[in-house]
CSV table of C-alpha atoms in Angstrom, one decimal:
chain,number,residue,atom,x,y,z
A,1,MET,CA,30.2,58.5,-65.6
A,2,ALA,CA,32.9,56.3,-64.0
A,3,GLU,CA,32.2,54.4,-60.8
A,4,ILE,CA,34.7,52.7,-58.5
A,5,ARG,CA,34.3,49.5,-56.5
A,6,ILE,CA,36.9,48.8,-53.9
A,7,ARG,CA,37.2,45.0,-53.9
A,8,ASN,CA,38.2,44.5,-50.2
A,9,THR,CA,35.3,46.4,-48.8
A,10,GLU,CA,32.7,46.5,-51.6
A,11,GLU,CA,32.6,50.3,-51.1
A,12,ARG,CA,31.4,52.2,-54.1
A,13,ILE,CA,32.6,55.6,-55.1
A,14,ARG,CA,30.3,57.6,-57.4
A,15,GLY,CA,30.2,61.1,-58.9
A,16,GLU,CA,32.8,62.7,-61.1
A,17,GLU,CA,34.6,64.7,-58.4
A,18,ASN,CA,34.7,61.8,-55.9
A,19,VAL,CA,36.0,59.4,-58.6
A,20,ARG,CA,38.6,62.0,-59.7
A,21,ALA,CA,39.8,62.6,-56.1
A,22,PHE,CA,40.1,58.9,-55.3
A,23,LEU,CA,41.9,58.1,-58.5
A,24,GLU,CA,44.3,61.0,-58.0
A,25,LYS,CA,45.3,59.6,-54.7
A,26,GLN,CA,46.0,56.3,-56.5
A,27,GLU,CA,48.1,58.2,-59.1
A,28,VAL,CA,45.6,57.4,-61.9
A,29,LEU,CA,44.5,60.2,-64.2
A,30,TYR,CA,40.8,60.6,-64.8
A,31,GLU,CA,39.0,63.0,-67.1
A,32,HIS,CA,35.6,63.2,-68.7
A,33,TRP,CA,35.0,64.2,-72.3
A,34,ASP,CA,31.6,65.1,-73.8
A,35,PRO,CA,30.5,61.9,-75.5
A,36,THR,CA,27.8,63.7,-77.4
A,37,LYS,CA,30.5,65.2,-79.7
A,38,LEU,CA,30.5,61.9,-81.5
A,39,ALA,CA,28.1,61.6,-84.4
A,40,GLU,CA,24.9,59.8,-83.2
A,41,GLY,CA,25.4,57.0,-85.7
A,42,LEU,CA,28.8,56.1,-84.0
A,43,GLN,CA,27.6,56.3,-80.4
A,44,GLU,CA,26.3,52.7,-80.4
A,45,LYS,CA,28.4,51.3,-83.3
A,46,PHE,CA,30.9,48.6,-82.3
A,47,VAL,CA,32.0,47.3,-85.7
A,48,LEU,CA,34.0,50.1,-87.2
A,49,THR,CA,35.4,50.9,-90.7
A,50,ASP,CA,38.6,52.8,-91.0
A,51,GLU,CA,36.5,55.8,-92.0
A,52,ASP,CA,34.4,55.4,-88.7
A,53,LYS,CA,37.7,55.4,-86.7
A,54,GLN,CA,38.9,58.6,-88.5
A,55,GLN,CA,35.5,60.2,-87.7
A,56,ILE,CA,36.0,59.3,-84.0
A,57,LEU,CA,39.5,60.7,-83.9
A,58,ALA,CA,38.3,63.9,-85.7
A,59,ALA,CA,35.4,64.4,-83.2
A,60,PHE,CA,37.8,64.3,-80.3
A,61,ASP,CA,40.8,65.8,-82.0
A,62,GLU,CA,41.1,68.8,-79.7
A,63,GLU,CA,40.8,66.7,-76.5
A,64,ILE,CA,43.3,64.1,-77.8
A,65,ARG,CA,45.8,66.7,-78.8
A,66,ASP,CA,45.4,68.5,-75.4
A,67,LEU,CA,46.0,65.3,-73.5
A,68,ALA,CA,48.9,64.3,-75.7
A,69,GLU,CA,50.6,67.6,-75.2
A,70,ARG,CA,50.2,67.5,-71.5
A,71,ARG,CA,51.3,63.9,-71.0
A,72,GLY,CA,53.8,63.4,-73.9
A,73,TYR,CA,51.8,61.0,-76.0
A,74,LYS,CA,52.8,60.9,-79.6
A,75,THR,CA,50.5,58.5,-81.4
A,76,TRP,CA,46.9,57.3,-81.0
A,77,ASP,CA,44.3,55.0,-82.5
A,78,VAL,CA,40.9,53.6,-82.0
A,79,ILE,CA,40.0,50.1,-80.8
A,80,ALA,CA,36.6,48.4,-81.0
A,81,LEU,CA,35.6,45.2,-79.2
A,82,SER,CA,32.3,43.3,-79.3
A,83,ASP,CA,31.0,39.9,-79.9
A,84,ALA,CA,31.6,40.5,-83.6
A,85,THR,CA,35.4,40.7,-82.9
A,86,PRO,CA,37.2,37.6,-84.1
A,87,ASN,CA,38.5,35.5,-81.2
A,88,LEU,CA,37.1,37.9,-78.6
A,89,ASP,CA,37.2,35.4,-75.7
A,90,GLU,CA,40.9,34.6,-76.5
A,91,LEU,CA,41.7,38.4,-76.5
A,92,LEU,CA,39.9,38.9,-73.2
A,93,LYS,CA,41.9,36.0,-71.6
A,94,LYS,CA,45.0,37.8,-72.7
A,95,PHE,CA,43.8,41.1,-71.2
A,96,GLU,CA,42.5,39.6,-68.0
A,97,ASN,CA,45.9,38.9,-66.4
A,98,VAL,CA,47.4,41.4,-64.0
A,99,HIS,CA,50.3,43.1,-65.8
A,100,THR,CA,52.3,46.3,-66.1
A,101,HIS,CA,53.6,48.4,-69.0
A,102,THR,CA,56.7,50.6,-69.4
A,103,GLU,CA,54.4,53.5,-70.3
A,104,ASP,CA,50.9,54.7,-69.3
A,105,GLU,CA,47.9,52.7,-70.5
A,106,VAL,CA,45.4,55.4,-71.7
A,107,ARG,CA,41.8,54.8,-72.8
A,108,ALA,CA,39.2,57.4,-73.8
A,109,ILE,CA,35.9,55.5,-74.0
A,110,THR,CA,33.7,56.8,-76.9
A,111,ALA,CA,31.0,54.0,-76.8
A,112,GLY,CA,30.1,51.1,-74.6
A,113,LYS,CA,31.5,50.1,-71.3
A,114,GLY,CA,34.7,48.6,-69.9
A,115,ILE,CA,36.5,48.0,-66.6
A,116,PHE,CA,40.0,48.5,-65.3
A,117,ILE,CA,41.0,46.5,-62.3
A,118,ILE,CA,43.9,48.3,-60.7
A,119,LYS,CA,46.2,47.6,-57.7
A,120,GLY,CA,45.9,50.6,-55.4
A,121,THR,CA,47.9,51.6,-52.4
A,122,ASP,CA,48.3,49.0,-49.6
A,123,ASP,CA,45.4,50.4,-47.6
A,124,VAL,CA,43.1,50.1,-50.6
A,125,GLY,CA,44.1,47.0,-52.5
A,126,TYR,CA,42.6,46.2,-55.8
A,127,PHE,CA,39.7,48.3,-57.1
A,128,ASP,CA,37.6,48.3,-60.2
A,129,VAL,CA,37.0,51.4,-62.3
A,130,GLU,CA,33.8,50.9,-64.4
A,131,LEU,CA,34.0,53.2,-67.4
A,132,GLU,CA,31.5,54.3,-70.0
A,133,ALA,CA,31.4,56.8,-72.9
A,134,GLY,CA,33.2,60.0,-72.1
A,135,ASP,CA,35.4,58.5,-69.4
A,136,VAL,CA,39.2,58.9,-69.9
A,137,ILE,CA,41.7,57.1,-67.8
A,138,SER,CA,45.5,56.8,-67.7
A,139,VAL,CA,47.0,54.0,-65.6
A,140,PRO,CA,50.6,54.9,-64.9
A,141,GLU,CA,53.5,52.9,-66.1
A,142,TYR,CA,54.5,50.0,-63.8
A,143,LYS,CA,51.1,50.1,-62.0
A,144,PRO,CA,49.6,46.6,-61.9
A,145,HIS,CA,46.2,46.4,-63.6
A,146,PHE,CA,44.2,44.7,-66.3
A,147,PHE,CA,41.3,45.7,-68.5
A,148,THR,CA,38.2,43.7,-69.5
A,149,LEU,CA,34.7,44.3,-70.9
A,150,MET,CA,31.6,44.6,-68.8
A,151,GLU,CA,28.4,42.5,-69.2
A,152,ASN,CA,27.5,44.3,-72.5
A,153,ARG,CA,30.8,43.1,-74.1
A,154,GLN,CA,31.0,46.2,-76.3
A,155,ILE,CA,33.5,49.1,-76.2
A,156,VAL,CA,35.1,51.6,-78.5
A,157,ALA,CA,38.1,53.6,-77.1
A,158,VAL,CA,40.8,55.9,-78.3
A,159,ARG,CA,44.2,54.6,-77.1
A,160,LEU,CA,47.2,57.0,-76.7
A,161,PHE,CA,50.8,56.0,-76.6
A,162,ILE,CA,54.3,57.4,-76.3
A,163,GLU,CA,55.5,54.5,-78.3
A,164,THR,CA,53.3,51.6,-79.4
A,165,GLU,CA,56.2,49.3,-78.5
A,166,GLY,CA,56.0,50.5,-74.9
A,167,TRP,CA,52.6,49.0,-74.5
A,168,ILE,CA,53.8,45.5,-74.2
A,169,ALA,CA,52.2,43.7,-71.2
A,170,HIS,CA,54.6,42.5,-68.6
A,171,PRO,CA,53.0,39.8,-66.3
A,172,PHE,CA,52.7,40.8,-62.7
A,173,ALA,CA,52.4,37.8,-60.3
A,174,ASP,CA,50.5,38.8,-57.2
A,175,GLU,CA,49.2,36.2,-54.7
A,176,SER,CA,46.9,38.8,-53.1
A,177,PHE,CA,45.0,39.3,-56.3
A,178,SER,CA,43.4,35.9,-56.5
A,179,SER,CA,41.9,36.3,-53.0
A,180,SER,CA,40.4,39.7,-53.9
A,181,LYS,CA,39.1,38.7,-57.4
A,182,ALA,CA,35.3,39.0,-57.5
């Protein structure tokens, strides 16, 4: 279940309803899907074949199509990152810069853990959303954020897009971020 850490205060927000309420105030969508729908052999597998990816999409087809219909997403895929991923550290450096997109950044975590660092309202500042299997998040277009892996360095996620071209990262320079980075 997702957990939030507010960087300025170190406050932690736990529990699905509390997390959902906080993120809603920050204009971030949060949902939770049943991660046990995924075949047991895929629940801890981080190097995936194309067939594995199709099995993941099939397991969550109803949830994906429901979210896509509600939010206007037209295409989706599966991404897997782990220490077996070529050039993982270089990829993470690219991810770990505050940026925005011209469409939502959506992730439905099916295995592993990851973390979104998001710029909240002025009274909140930056906060971390620690995600695990079953957590679904949609960071709105133009909202400064970045994504990285947690200490386990393993994640599998379904990504949804309106257009894959809209998911280009646009750097967001923010002097306040460096002082709040932990």
